[in-house]
Short mmCIF file of N, CA and C in Angstrom, two decimals:
data_model
loop_
_atom_site.label_atom_id
_atom_site.label_comp_id
_atom_site.label_asym_id
_atom_site.label_seq_id
_atom_site.Cartn_x
_atom_site.Cartn_y
_atom_site.Cartn_z
N HIS T 2 -16.70 53.41 -0.49
CA HIS T 2 -16.69 52.00 -0.86
C HIS T 2 -15.64 51.75 -1.94
N ASP T 3 -14.72 50.87 -1.65
CA ASP T 3 -13.66 50.57 -2.62
C ASP T 3 -14.19 49.66 -3.70
N THR T 4 -13.71 49.87 -4.89
CA THR T 4 -14.05 48.99 -6.00
C THR T 4 -13.30 47.68 -5.79
N ILE T 5 -13.98 46.59 -5.91
CA ILE T 5 -13.36 45.28 -5.75
C ILE T 5 -12.81 44.83 -7.09
N TYR T 6 -11.52 44.50 -7.10
CA TYR T 6 -10.88 44.01 -8.32
C TYR T 6 -10.78 42.50 -8.21
N THR T 7 -11.22 41.83 -9.22
CA THR T 7 -11.12 40.38 -9.24
C THR T 7 -10.46 39.94 -10.53
N LEU T 8 -9.96 38.73 -10.52
CA LEU T 8 -9.34 38.19 -11.73
C LEU T 8 -10.37 38.06 -12.85
N ARG T 9 -11.64 37.90 -12.49
CA ARG T 9 -12.70 37.84 -13.50
C ARG T 9 -12.72 39.11 -14.33
N GLN T 10 -12.55 40.26 -13.67
CA GLN T 10 -12.58 41.54 -14.37
C GLN T 10 -11.43 41.68 -15.35
N TYR T 11 -10.38 40.94 -15.14
CA TYR T 11 -9.22 41.02 -16.02
C TYR T 11 -9.21 39.91 -17.06
N GLY T 12 -10.31 39.17 -17.14
CA GLY T 12 -10.45 38.14 -18.16
C GLY T 12 -9.71 36.85 -17.86
N SER T 13 -9.28 36.65 -16.62
CA SER T 13 -8.53 35.44 -16.28
C SER T 13 -9.43 34.22 -16.32
N ILE T 14 -8.90 33.12 -16.86
CA ILE T 14 -9.63 31.86 -16.82
C ILE T 14 -9.43 31.17 -15.48
N LEU T 15 -8.57 31.71 -14.63
CA LEU T 15 -8.28 31.10 -13.34
C LEU T 15 -8.86 31.91 -12.19
N GLN T 16 -10.02 32.44 -12.36
CA GLN T 16 -10.70 33.19 -11.31
C GLN T 16 -11.45 32.21 -10.41
N GLY T 17 -11.34 32.35 -9.12
CA GLY T 17 -12.07 31.48 -8.20
C GLY T 17 -11.82 30.02 -8.49
N HIS T 18 -12.83 29.20 -8.31
CA HIS T 18 -12.70 27.79 -8.69
C HIS T 18 -12.62 27.73 -10.21
N PRO T 19 -11.68 26.94 -10.75
CA PRO T 19 -11.59 26.85 -12.22
C PRO T 19 -12.95 26.47 -12.82
N ASP T 20 -13.37 27.22 -13.79
CA ASP T 20 -14.68 27.04 -14.41
C ASP T 20 -14.52 26.18 -15.67
N MET T 21 -15.18 25.04 -15.68
CA MET T 21 -15.05 24.12 -16.82
C MET T 21 -15.56 24.74 -18.12
N LYS T 22 -16.38 25.78 -18.04
CA LYS T 22 -16.88 26.43 -19.24
C LYS T 22 -15.89 27.45 -19.80
N LYS T 23 -14.90 27.83 -18.99
CA LYS T 23 -13.97 28.87 -19.41
C LYS T 23 -12.52 28.41 -19.44
N THR T 24 -12.21 27.27 -18.83
CA THR T 24 -10.83 26.84 -18.68
C THR T 24 -10.57 25.55 -19.44
N PRO T 25 -9.83 25.63 -20.54
CA PRO T 25 -9.51 24.41 -21.31
C PRO T 25 -8.82 23.38 -20.42
N GLY T 26 -9.22 22.12 -20.56
CA GLY T 26 -8.62 21.04 -19.79
C GLY T 26 -9.32 20.75 -18.49
N ILE T 27 -10.24 21.60 -18.06
CA ILE T 27 -11.01 21.37 -16.84
C ILE T 27 -12.32 20.73 -17.28
N ASP T 28 -12.49 19.46 -16.96
CA ASP T 28 -13.70 18.74 -17.40
C ASP T 28 -14.85 18.85 -16.41
N ILE T 29 -14.54 19.18 -15.16
CA ILE T 29 -15.59 19.34 -14.16
C ILE T 29 -15.07 20.28 -13.07
N SER T 30 -15.91 21.16 -12.60
CA SER T 30 -15.53 22.03 -11.48
C SER T 30 -16.55 21.79 -10.37
N THR T 31 -16.03 21.40 -9.19
CA THR T 31 -16.94 20.95 -8.14
C THR T 31 -16.88 21.77 -6.86
N GLY T 32 -15.78 22.44 -6.58
CA GLY T 32 -15.69 23.16 -5.33
C GLY T 32 -15.18 22.28 -4.21
N SER T 33 -15.61 22.58 -3.00
CA SER T 33 -14.96 22.01 -1.82
C SER T 33 -15.65 20.81 -1.19
N LEU T 34 -16.67 20.29 -1.76
CA LEU T 34 -17.43 19.26 -1.06
C LEU T 34 -16.97 17.83 -1.33
N GLY T 35 -15.90 17.67 -2.07
CA GLY T 35 -15.33 16.34 -2.24
C GLY T 35 -15.78 15.59 -3.47
N GLN T 36 -16.67 16.16 -4.28
CA GLN T 36 -17.17 15.43 -5.44
C GLN T 36 -16.13 15.29 -6.54
N GLY T 37 -15.13 16.14 -6.59
CA GLY T 37 -14.14 16.13 -7.67
C GLY T 37 -13.40 14.81 -7.77
N LEU T 38 -13.00 14.25 -6.63
CA LEU T 38 -12.27 12.99 -6.68
C LEU T 38 -13.19 11.87 -7.15
N SER T 39 -14.44 11.88 -6.72
CA SER T 39 -15.39 10.86 -7.19
C SER T 39 -15.56 10.94 -8.70
N ALA T 40 -15.70 12.14 -9.22
CA ALA T 40 -15.84 12.32 -10.68
C ALA T 40 -14.57 11.85 -11.39
N GLY T 41 -13.41 12.20 -10.83
CA GLY T 41 -12.15 11.78 -11.42
C GLY T 41 -11.99 10.27 -11.43
N VAL T 42 -12.42 9.63 -10.36
CA VAL T 42 -12.37 8.16 -10.30
C VAL T 42 -13.24 7.58 -11.41
N GLY T 43 -14.42 8.16 -11.61
CA GLY T 43 -15.29 7.69 -12.69
C GLY T 43 -14.64 7.85 -14.06
N MET T 44 -13.96 8.98 -14.27
CA MET T 44 -13.27 9.21 -15.55
C MET T 44 -12.13 8.21 -15.74
N ALA T 45 -11.40 7.92 -14.67
CA ALA T 45 -10.30 6.96 -14.76
C ALA T 45 -10.82 5.54 -15.02
N ILE T 46 -11.94 5.19 -14.41
CA ILE T 46 -12.56 3.88 -14.67
C ILE T 46 -12.98 3.80 -16.13
N ALA T 47 -13.60 4.87 -16.64
CA ALA T 47 -14.02 4.88 -18.04
C ALA T 47 -12.84 4.68 -18.97
N ALA T 48 -11.71 5.33 -18.67
CA ALA T 48 -10.51 5.18 -19.51
C ALA T 48 -10.06 3.73 -19.52
N LYS T 49 -10.06 3.09 -18.35
CA LYS T 49 -9.66 1.68 -18.28
C LYS T 49 -10.62 0.81 -19.09
N MET T 50 -11.93 1.05 -18.92
CA MET T 50 -12.93 0.24 -19.63
C MET T 50 -12.83 0.41 -21.14
N ASP T 51 -12.49 1.65 -21.57
CA ASP T 51 -12.37 1.94 -23.00
C ASP T 51 -10.97 1.66 -23.54
N ARG T 52 -10.10 1.14 -22.68
CA ARG T 52 -8.70 0.83 -23.05
C ARG T 52 -7.98 2.06 -23.60
N LYS T 53 -8.21 3.20 -22.94
CA LYS T 53 -7.55 4.46 -23.30
C LYS T 53 -6.32 4.64 -22.40
N SER T 54 -5.31 5.31 -22.92
CA SER T 54 -4.06 5.46 -22.17
C SER T 54 -3.94 6.78 -21.40
N TYR T 55 -4.94 7.65 -21.50
CA TYR T 55 -4.82 8.94 -20.82
C TYR T 55 -4.90 8.79 -19.30
N ARG T 56 -4.38 9.80 -18.61
CA ARG T 56 -4.46 9.87 -17.15
C ARG T 56 -5.50 10.92 -16.77
N THR T 57 -6.09 10.72 -15.63
CA THR T 57 -7.03 11.68 -15.07
C THR T 57 -6.34 12.36 -13.90
N PHE T 58 -6.34 13.70 -13.90
CA PHE T 58 -5.72 14.49 -12.84
C PHE T 58 -6.81 15.18 -12.04
N VAL T 59 -6.71 15.10 -10.71
CA VAL T 59 -7.68 15.72 -9.82
C VAL T 59 -6.92 16.56 -8.81
N LEU T 60 -7.38 17.79 -8.59
CA LEU T 60 -6.78 18.67 -7.59
C LEU T 60 -7.78 18.84 -6.45
N VAL T 61 -7.35 18.52 -5.23
CA VAL T 61 -8.20 18.70 -4.05
C VAL T 61 -7.42 19.50 -3.01
N GLY T 62 -8.14 20.11 -2.11
CA GLY T 62 -7.52 20.83 -1.01
C GLY T 62 -7.52 19.99 0.24
N ASP T 63 -6.66 20.36 1.19
CA ASP T 63 -6.62 19.62 2.44
C ASP T 63 -7.94 19.76 3.21
N GLY T 64 -8.56 20.94 3.17
CA GLY T 64 -9.87 21.11 3.80
C GLY T 64 -10.91 20.20 3.16
N GLU T 65 -10.81 20.02 1.86
CA GLU T 65 -11.72 19.13 1.14
C GLU T 65 -11.53 17.68 1.61
N CYS T 66 -10.32 17.34 2.04
CA CYS T 66 -10.04 15.98 2.52
C CYS T 66 -10.67 15.70 3.87
N GLN T 67 -11.40 16.68 4.42
CA GLN T 67 -12.20 16.45 5.62
C GLN T 67 -13.52 15.77 5.28
N GLU T 68 -13.84 15.71 4.00
CA GLU T 68 -15.10 15.13 3.54
C GLU T 68 -14.99 13.61 3.37
N GLY T 69 -15.99 12.89 3.84
CA GLY T 69 -15.99 11.44 3.72
C GLY T 69 -16.00 10.95 2.29
N GLN T 70 -16.59 11.74 1.40
CA GLN T 70 -16.68 11.33 0.00
C GLN T 70 -15.29 11.16 -0.61
N ILE T 71 -14.31 11.95 -0.15
CA ILE T 71 -12.92 11.80 -0.64
C ILE T 71 -12.43 10.39 -0.37
N TRP T 72 -12.67 9.90 0.83
CA TRP T 72 -12.12 8.60 1.23
C TRP T 72 -12.90 7.45 0.60
N GLU T 73 -14.18 7.63 0.33
CA GLU T 73 -14.94 6.62 -0.42
C GLU T 73 -14.40 6.53 -1.85
N ALA T 74 -14.10 7.67 -2.44
CA ALA T 74 -13.53 7.69 -3.79
C ALA T 74 -12.13 7.06 -3.78
N ALA T 75 -11.34 7.35 -2.74
CA ALA T 75 -10.00 6.76 -2.63
C ALA T 75 -10.08 5.24 -2.56
N GLU T 76 -11.01 4.72 -1.77
CA GLU T 76 -11.20 3.26 -1.69
C GLU T 76 -11.55 2.69 -3.06
N THR T 77 -12.40 3.38 -3.78
CA THR T 77 -12.82 2.92 -5.10
C THR T 77 -11.65 2.93 -6.07
N ALA T 78 -10.82 3.98 -6.01
CA ALA T 78 -9.65 4.07 -6.89
C ALA T 78 -8.71 2.89 -6.67
N VAL T 79 -8.54 2.50 -5.42
CA VAL T 79 -7.65 1.37 -5.10
C VAL T 79 -8.30 0.06 -5.54
N LYS T 80 -9.58 -0.10 -5.26
CA LYS T 80 -10.28 -1.35 -5.65
C LYS T 80 -10.15 -1.61 -7.15
N TYR T 81 -10.30 -0.55 -7.96
CA TYR T 81 -10.28 -0.71 -9.41
C TYR T 81 -8.89 -0.49 -10.02
N LYS T 82 -7.88 -0.43 -9.15
CA LYS T 82 -6.47 -0.40 -9.59
C LYS T 82 -6.21 0.73 -10.59
N LEU T 83 -6.65 1.92 -10.23
CA LEU T 83 -6.61 3.06 -11.14
C LEU T 83 -5.24 3.74 -11.15
N ASP T 84 -4.27 3.06 -11.74
CA ASP T 84 -2.93 3.65 -11.86
C ASP T 84 -2.89 4.77 -12.89
N ASN T 85 -4.02 5.05 -13.51
CA ASN T 85 -4.15 6.17 -14.45
C ASN T 85 -4.75 7.41 -13.78
N LEU T 86 -4.86 7.38 -12.45
CA LEU T 86 -5.42 8.49 -11.67
C LEU T 86 -4.31 9.15 -10.87
N VAL T 87 -4.20 10.49 -10.99
CA VAL T 87 -3.23 11.26 -10.22
C VAL T 87 -3.99 12.31 -9.42
N VAL T 88 -3.87 12.25 -8.10
CA VAL T 88 -4.53 13.20 -7.22
C VAL T 88 -3.48 14.15 -6.65
N PHE T 89 -3.66 15.45 -6.88
CA PHE T 89 -2.83 16.46 -6.26
C PHE T 89 -3.58 16.98 -5.04
N VAL T 90 -2.93 17.03 -3.88
CA VAL T 90 -3.53 17.57 -2.68
C VAL T 90 -2.78 18.84 -2.28
N ASP T 91 -3.48 19.98 -2.31
CA ASP T 91 -2.91 21.25 -1.86
C ASP T 91 -2.99 21.25 -0.33
N ASP T 92 -1.86 20.98 0.32
CA ASP T 92 -1.81 20.84 1.78
C ASP T 92 -1.23 22.12 2.38
N ASN T 93 -2.12 23.11 2.63
CA ASN T 93 -1.67 24.39 3.18
C ASN T 93 -2.15 24.62 4.61
N GLY T 94 -2.88 23.65 5.16
CA GLY T 94 -3.30 23.74 6.55
C GLY T 94 -4.50 24.62 6.82
N LEU T 95 -5.06 25.21 5.76
CA LEU T 95 -6.20 26.12 5.95
C LEU T 95 -7.37 25.72 5.07
N GLN T 96 -8.56 26.03 5.56
CA GLN T 96 -9.77 25.92 4.76
C GLN T 96 -10.56 27.20 4.97
N CYS T 97 -11.72 27.32 4.39
CA CYS T 97 -12.42 28.61 4.40
C CYS T 97 -12.77 29.10 5.81
N ASP T 98 -12.95 28.20 6.77
CA ASP T 98 -13.36 28.61 8.11
C ASP T 98 -12.22 28.73 9.10
N GLY T 99 -10.98 28.45 8.68
CA GLY T 99 -9.85 28.55 9.60
C GLY T 99 -8.84 27.44 9.36
N ALA T 100 -8.08 27.14 10.39
CA ALA T 100 -7.06 26.10 10.29
C ALA T 100 -7.71 24.72 10.26
N CYS T 101 -7.26 23.88 9.36
CA CYS T 101 -7.80 22.52 9.29
C CYS T 101 -7.67 21.81 10.64
N ALA T 102 -6.55 22.02 11.32
CA ALA T 102 -6.31 21.37 12.61
C ALA T 102 -7.37 21.75 13.65
N ASP T 103 -7.92 22.96 13.54
CA ASP T 103 -8.94 23.42 14.48
C ASP T 103 -10.35 22.98 14.07
N ILE T 104 -10.61 22.94 12.77
CA ILE T 104 -11.96 22.63 12.28
C ILE T 104 -12.19 21.11 12.32
N MET T 105 -11.35 20.38 11.62
CA MET T 105 -11.40 18.91 11.60
C MET T 105 -10.02 18.44 11.14
N PRO T 106 -9.18 18.00 12.05
CA PRO T 106 -7.80 17.65 11.69
C PRO T 106 -7.74 16.62 10.56
N THR T 107 -6.91 16.93 9.56
CA THR T 107 -6.73 16.01 8.45
C THR T 107 -5.62 14.99 8.74
N LEU T 108 -4.86 15.26 9.80
CA LEU T 108 -3.72 14.41 10.19
C LEU T 108 -2.71 14.38 9.06
N ASP T 109 -1.95 13.33 8.92
CA ASP T 109 -0.90 13.26 7.91
C ASP T 109 -1.50 12.71 6.62
N LEU T 110 -1.77 13.60 5.67
CA LEU T 110 -2.43 13.18 4.42
C LEU T 110 -1.58 12.23 3.60
N GLU T 111 -0.27 12.39 3.66
CA GLU T 111 0.61 11.46 2.94
C GLU T 111 0.43 10.04 3.48
N LYS T 112 0.43 9.90 4.79
CA LYS T 112 0.25 8.58 5.40
C LYS T 112 -1.16 8.04 5.13
N LYS T 113 -2.16 8.93 5.16
CA LYS T 113 -3.53 8.47 4.93
C LYS T 113 -3.70 7.92 3.51
N PHE T 114 -3.25 8.69 2.50
CA PHE T 114 -3.39 8.20 1.13
C PHE T 114 -2.57 6.93 0.93
N SER T 115 -1.38 6.86 1.52
CA SER T 115 -0.57 5.64 1.44
C SER T 115 -1.29 4.46 2.09
N ALA T 116 -1.89 4.70 3.25
CA ALA T 116 -2.60 3.63 3.96
C ALA T 116 -3.81 3.13 3.15
N PHE T 117 -4.40 4.03 2.37
CA PHE T 117 -5.52 3.63 1.52
C PHE T 117 -5.05 2.83 0.31
N GLY T 118 -3.75 2.88 0.00
CA GLY T 118 -3.21 2.09 -1.10
C GLY T 118 -2.70 2.89 -2.28
N PHE T 119 -2.51 4.20 -2.10
CA PHE T 119 -1.99 5.06 -3.16
C PHE T 119 -0.47 5.06 -3.15
N GLU T 120 0.14 5.19 -4.32
CA GLU T 120 1.55 5.52 -4.43
C GLU T 120 1.63 7.03 -4.17
N THR T 121 2.31 7.42 -3.10
CA THR T 121 2.23 8.79 -2.61
C THR T 121 3.59 9.46 -2.53
N ILE T 122 3.63 10.72 -2.93
CA ILE T 122 4.84 11.54 -2.92
C ILE T 122 4.50 12.87 -2.26
N ARG T 123 5.37 13.40 -1.42
CA ARG T 123 5.18 14.73 -0.83
C ARG T 123 6.27 15.64 -1.39
N ILE T 124 5.86 16.83 -1.88
CA ILE T 124 6.82 17.75 -2.49
C ILE T 124 6.52 19.19 -2.08
N ASP T 125 7.44 20.09 -2.41
CA ASP T 125 7.24 21.52 -2.24
C ASP T 125 6.35 21.99 -3.39
N GLY T 126 5.12 22.32 -3.09
CA GLY T 126 4.16 22.71 -4.11
C GLY T 126 4.40 24.07 -4.73
N HIS T 127 5.40 24.81 -4.23
CA HIS T 127 5.73 26.12 -4.80
C HIS T 127 6.86 26.04 -5.80
N LYS T 128 7.44 24.88 -5.99
CA LYS T 128 8.57 24.73 -6.90
C LYS T 128 8.15 23.90 -8.10
N MET T 129 8.04 24.56 -9.24
CA MET T 129 7.61 23.88 -10.46
C MET T 129 8.52 22.70 -10.78
N GLU T 130 9.83 22.84 -10.52
CA GLU T 130 10.74 21.72 -10.82
C GLU T 130 10.41 20.50 -9.96
N SER T 131 9.90 20.70 -8.73
CA SER T 131 9.48 19.57 -7.89
C SER T 131 8.23 18.91 -8.46
N ILE T 132 7.32 19.72 -8.95
CA ILE T 132 6.08 19.19 -9.54
C ILE T 132 6.42 18.39 -10.79
N VAL T 133 7.27 18.93 -11.65
CA VAL T 133 7.67 18.24 -12.88
C VAL T 133 8.39 16.94 -12.54
N ALA T 134 9.30 16.98 -11.56
CA ALA T 134 10.04 15.77 -11.16
C ALA T 134 9.09 14.70 -10.64
N ALA T 135 8.09 15.10 -9.86
CA ALA T 135 7.12 14.13 -9.33
C ALA T 135 6.33 13.50 -10.48
N LEU T 136 5.88 14.33 -11.42
CA LEU T 136 5.15 13.79 -12.58
C LEU T 136 6.03 12.88 -13.42
N ASP T 137 7.30 13.26 -13.60
CA ASP T 137 8.23 12.41 -14.34
C ASP T 137 8.42 11.07 -13.63
N SER T 138 8.46 11.09 -12.30
CA SER T 138 8.71 9.85 -11.55
C SER T 138 7.55 8.86 -11.67
N ILE T 139 6.35 9.35 -11.89
CA ILE T 139 5.20 8.44 -12.00
C ILE T 139 4.76 8.20 -13.44
N ARG T 140 5.40 8.89 -14.38
CA ARG T 140 4.97 8.84 -15.78
C ARG T 140 4.77 7.41 -16.29
N GLY T 141 5.73 6.57 -16.12
CA GLY T 141 5.65 5.21 -16.67
C GLY T 141 5.13 4.19 -15.69
N SER T 142 4.72 4.63 -14.51
CA SER T 142 4.31 3.70 -13.46
C SER T 142 2.92 3.14 -13.73
N ARG T 143 2.87 1.91 -14.14
CA ARG T 143 1.60 1.20 -14.33
C ARG T 143 1.59 0.00 -13.38
N ASN T 144 1.60 0.32 -12.08
CA ASN T 144 1.70 -0.69 -11.04
C ASN T 144 0.37 -0.99 -10.36
N GLU T 145 -0.73 -0.56 -10.96
CA GLU T 145 -2.09 -0.76 -10.46
C GLU T 145 -2.41 0.05 -9.20
N LEU T 146 -1.53 1.01 -8.87
CA LEU T 146 -1.78 1.88 -7.71
C LEU T 146 -2.11 3.29 -8.18
N PRO T 147 -3.22 3.87 -7.67
CA PRO T 147 -3.48 5.28 -7.96
C PRO T 147 -2.36 6.12 -7.35
N LYS T 148 -2.15 7.30 -7.91
CA LYS T 148 -1.05 8.17 -7.48
C LYS T 148 -1.59 9.37 -6.70
N CYS T 149 -0.80 9.81 -5.70
CA CYS T 149 -1.16 11.01 -4.94
C CYS T 149 0.10 11.83 -4.73
N ILE T 150 0.03 13.09 -5.12
CA ILE T 150 1.13 14.02 -4.92
C ILE T 150 0.65 15.07 -3.93
N ILE T 151 1.25 15.04 -2.73
CA ILE T 151 0.91 16.00 -1.69
C ILE T 151 1.79 17.24 -1.91
N LEU T 152 1.16 18.38 -2.09
CA LEU T 152 1.87 19.64 -2.33
C LEU T 152 1.90 20.46 -1.04
N ASP T 153 3.06 20.57 -0.42
CA ASP T 153 3.20 21.45 0.73
C ASP T 153 3.18 22.88 0.22
N THR T 154 2.18 23.66 0.63
CA THR T 154 2.04 25.03 0.14
C THR T 154 1.68 25.97 1.29
N VAL T 155 1.75 27.25 0.99
CA VAL T 155 1.32 28.30 1.91
C VAL T 155 0.24 29.09 1.17
N LYS T 156 -0.94 29.15 1.75
CA LYS T 156 -2.04 29.91 1.12
C LYS T 156 -1.63 31.38 1.01
N GLY T 157 -1.80 31.95 -0.18
CA GLY T 157 -1.47 33.36 -0.39
C GLY T 157 0.02 33.64 -0.51
N LYS T 158 0.81 32.61 -0.78
CA LYS T 158 2.28 32.75 -0.82
C LYS T 158 2.71 33.91 -1.71
N GLY T 159 3.61 34.72 -1.18
CA GLY T 159 4.17 35.82 -1.95
C GLY T 159 3.48 37.15 -1.77
N VAL T 160 2.34 37.15 -1.06
CA VAL T 160 1.62 38.40 -0.79
C VAL T 160 1.56 38.55 0.73
N SER T 161 2.33 39.50 1.25
CA SER T 161 2.57 39.61 2.69
C SER T 161 1.29 39.57 3.54
N PHE T 162 0.28 40.30 3.16
CA PHE T 162 -0.92 40.38 3.98
C PHE T 162 -1.90 39.22 3.76
N MET T 163 -1.63 38.40 2.76
CA MET T 163 -2.49 37.24 2.49
C MET T 163 -1.89 35.93 2.97
N GLU T 164 -0.57 35.89 3.11
CA GLU T 164 0.12 34.63 3.41
C GLU T 164 -0.39 34.00 4.69
N ASP T 165 -0.83 32.76 4.56
CA ASP T 165 -1.24 31.93 5.69
C ASP T 165 -2.41 32.54 6.48
N VAL T 166 -3.30 33.26 5.78
CA VAL T 166 -4.46 33.88 6.41
C VAL T 166 -5.73 33.29 5.80
N ALA T 167 -6.46 32.53 6.59
CA ALA T 167 -7.67 31.87 6.10
C ALA T 167 -8.72 32.86 5.63
N GLY T 168 -8.74 34.06 6.21
CA GLY T 168 -9.75 35.06 5.86
C GLY T 168 -9.73 35.51 4.41
N TRP T 169 -8.65 35.20 3.69
CA TRP T 169 -8.58 35.58 2.27
C TRP T 169 -9.17 34.50 1.37
N HIS T 170 -9.67 33.45 1.94
CA HIS T 170 -10.29 32.38 1.15
C HIS T 170 -11.57 32.93 0.51
N GLY T 171 -11.58 33.08 -0.80
CA GLY T 171 -12.77 33.55 -1.51
C GLY T 171 -13.04 35.04 -1.39
N LYS T 172 -12.10 35.80 -0.87
CA LYS T 172 -12.29 37.24 -0.70
C LYS T 172 -11.42 37.98 -1.71
N ALA T 173 -11.97 38.97 -2.35
CA ALA T 173 -11.21 39.77 -3.32
C ALA T 173 -10.58 40.97 -2.64
N PRO T 174 -9.38 41.35 -3.07
CA PRO T 174 -8.75 42.55 -2.50
C PRO T 174 -9.39 43.82 -3.06
N ASN T 175 -9.27 44.91 -2.29
CA ASN T 175 -9.70 46.20 -2.83
C ASN T 175 -8.59 46.71 -3.75
N LYS T 176 -8.76 47.90 -4.32
CA LYS T 176 -7.81 48.40 -5.31
C LYS T 176 -6.39 48.52 -4.75
N GLU T 177 -6.25 49.09 -3.56
CA GLU T 177 -4.92 49.28 -2.97
C GLU T 177 -4.27 47.92 -2.65
N GLN T 178 -5.05 47.01 -2.10
CA GLN T 178 -4.53 45.68 -1.79
C GLN T 178 -4.12 44.94 -3.06
N TYR T 179 -4.93 45.07 -4.08
CA TYR T 179 -4.63 44.45 -5.36
C TYR T 179 -3.30 44.96 -5.90
N GLU T 180 -3.13 46.27 -5.89
CA GLU T 180 -1.90 46.87 -6.41
C GLU T 180 -0.68 46.43 -5.60
N GLN T 181 -0.83 46.35 -4.28
CA GLN T 181 0.27 45.89 -3.43
C GLN T 181 0.59 44.42 -3.73
N ALA T 182 -0.44 43.61 -3.87
CA ALA T 182 -0.24 42.19 -4.16
C ALA T 182 0.51 42.00 -5.47
N ILE T 183 0.12 42.73 -6.50
CA ILE T 183 0.79 42.62 -7.80
C ILE T 183 2.25 43.03 -7.68
N ARG T 184 2.53 44.11 -6.95
CA ARG T 184 3.94 44.54 -6.75
C ARG T 184 4.74 43.45 -6.05
N GLU T 185 4.16 42.85 -5.02
CA GLU T 185 4.88 41.82 -4.28
C GLU T 185 5.08 40.56 -5.12
N ILE T 186 4.08 40.17 -5.88
CA ILE T 186 4.21 38.99 -6.74
C ILE T 186 5.24 39.26 -7.83
N ASP T 187 5.14 40.42 -8.47
CA ASP T 187 6.13 40.79 -9.50
C ASP T 187 7.53 40.79 -8.93
N GLY T 188 7.71 41.32 -7.72
CA GLY T 188 9.02 41.35 -7.09
C GLY T 188 9.57 39.97 -6.82
N GLY T 189 8.69 39.03 -6.50
CA GLY T 189 9.12 37.65 -6.24
C GLY T 189 9.43 36.88 -7.51
N LEU T 190 8.82 37.28 -8.62
CA LEU T 190 9.04 36.58 -9.89
C LEU T 190 10.26 37.09 -10.63
N ASN T 191 10.64 38.33 -10.37
CA ASN T 191 11.76 38.93 -11.10
C ASN T 191 13.08 38.69 -10.39
#
């Protein structure tokens, strides 16, 4: 039996779903059922009611966008003109049970969020300069439209045996796999 190495064992605050008790800046951790956007909408409404200038950032996955609660929250964000809400969507085409297209097609998430009334941008989610540029482009935008940044990504990017494989969702590598993954990630960063 191989020893399972996890980021938890190495003291990472970014193990699994970000834990609000361990990760500064994470006010709520909800997982995949769609509650995160609803909570974020509530936080953005509170900011408006309290006349606060902060923005609320919510990260959701494309598989999570299969949940009806996401779209109810999106409608609410538009109704209350939450231009202080920024939703990042990790659009990698996979969820825990397989390809989104096979489980429940999400269709074109950029068009869907736009149709709901969001100011929407699609970018390469693996390029930090694209993320920064997108945030810079919406920084001063107070046009009463909630914001959505669709991040085109590849699940497991940079690790040959994990790339674009749904089976690695929530699964920890064994010692040999961990060591190979670190070598491949280090090689891509250097």
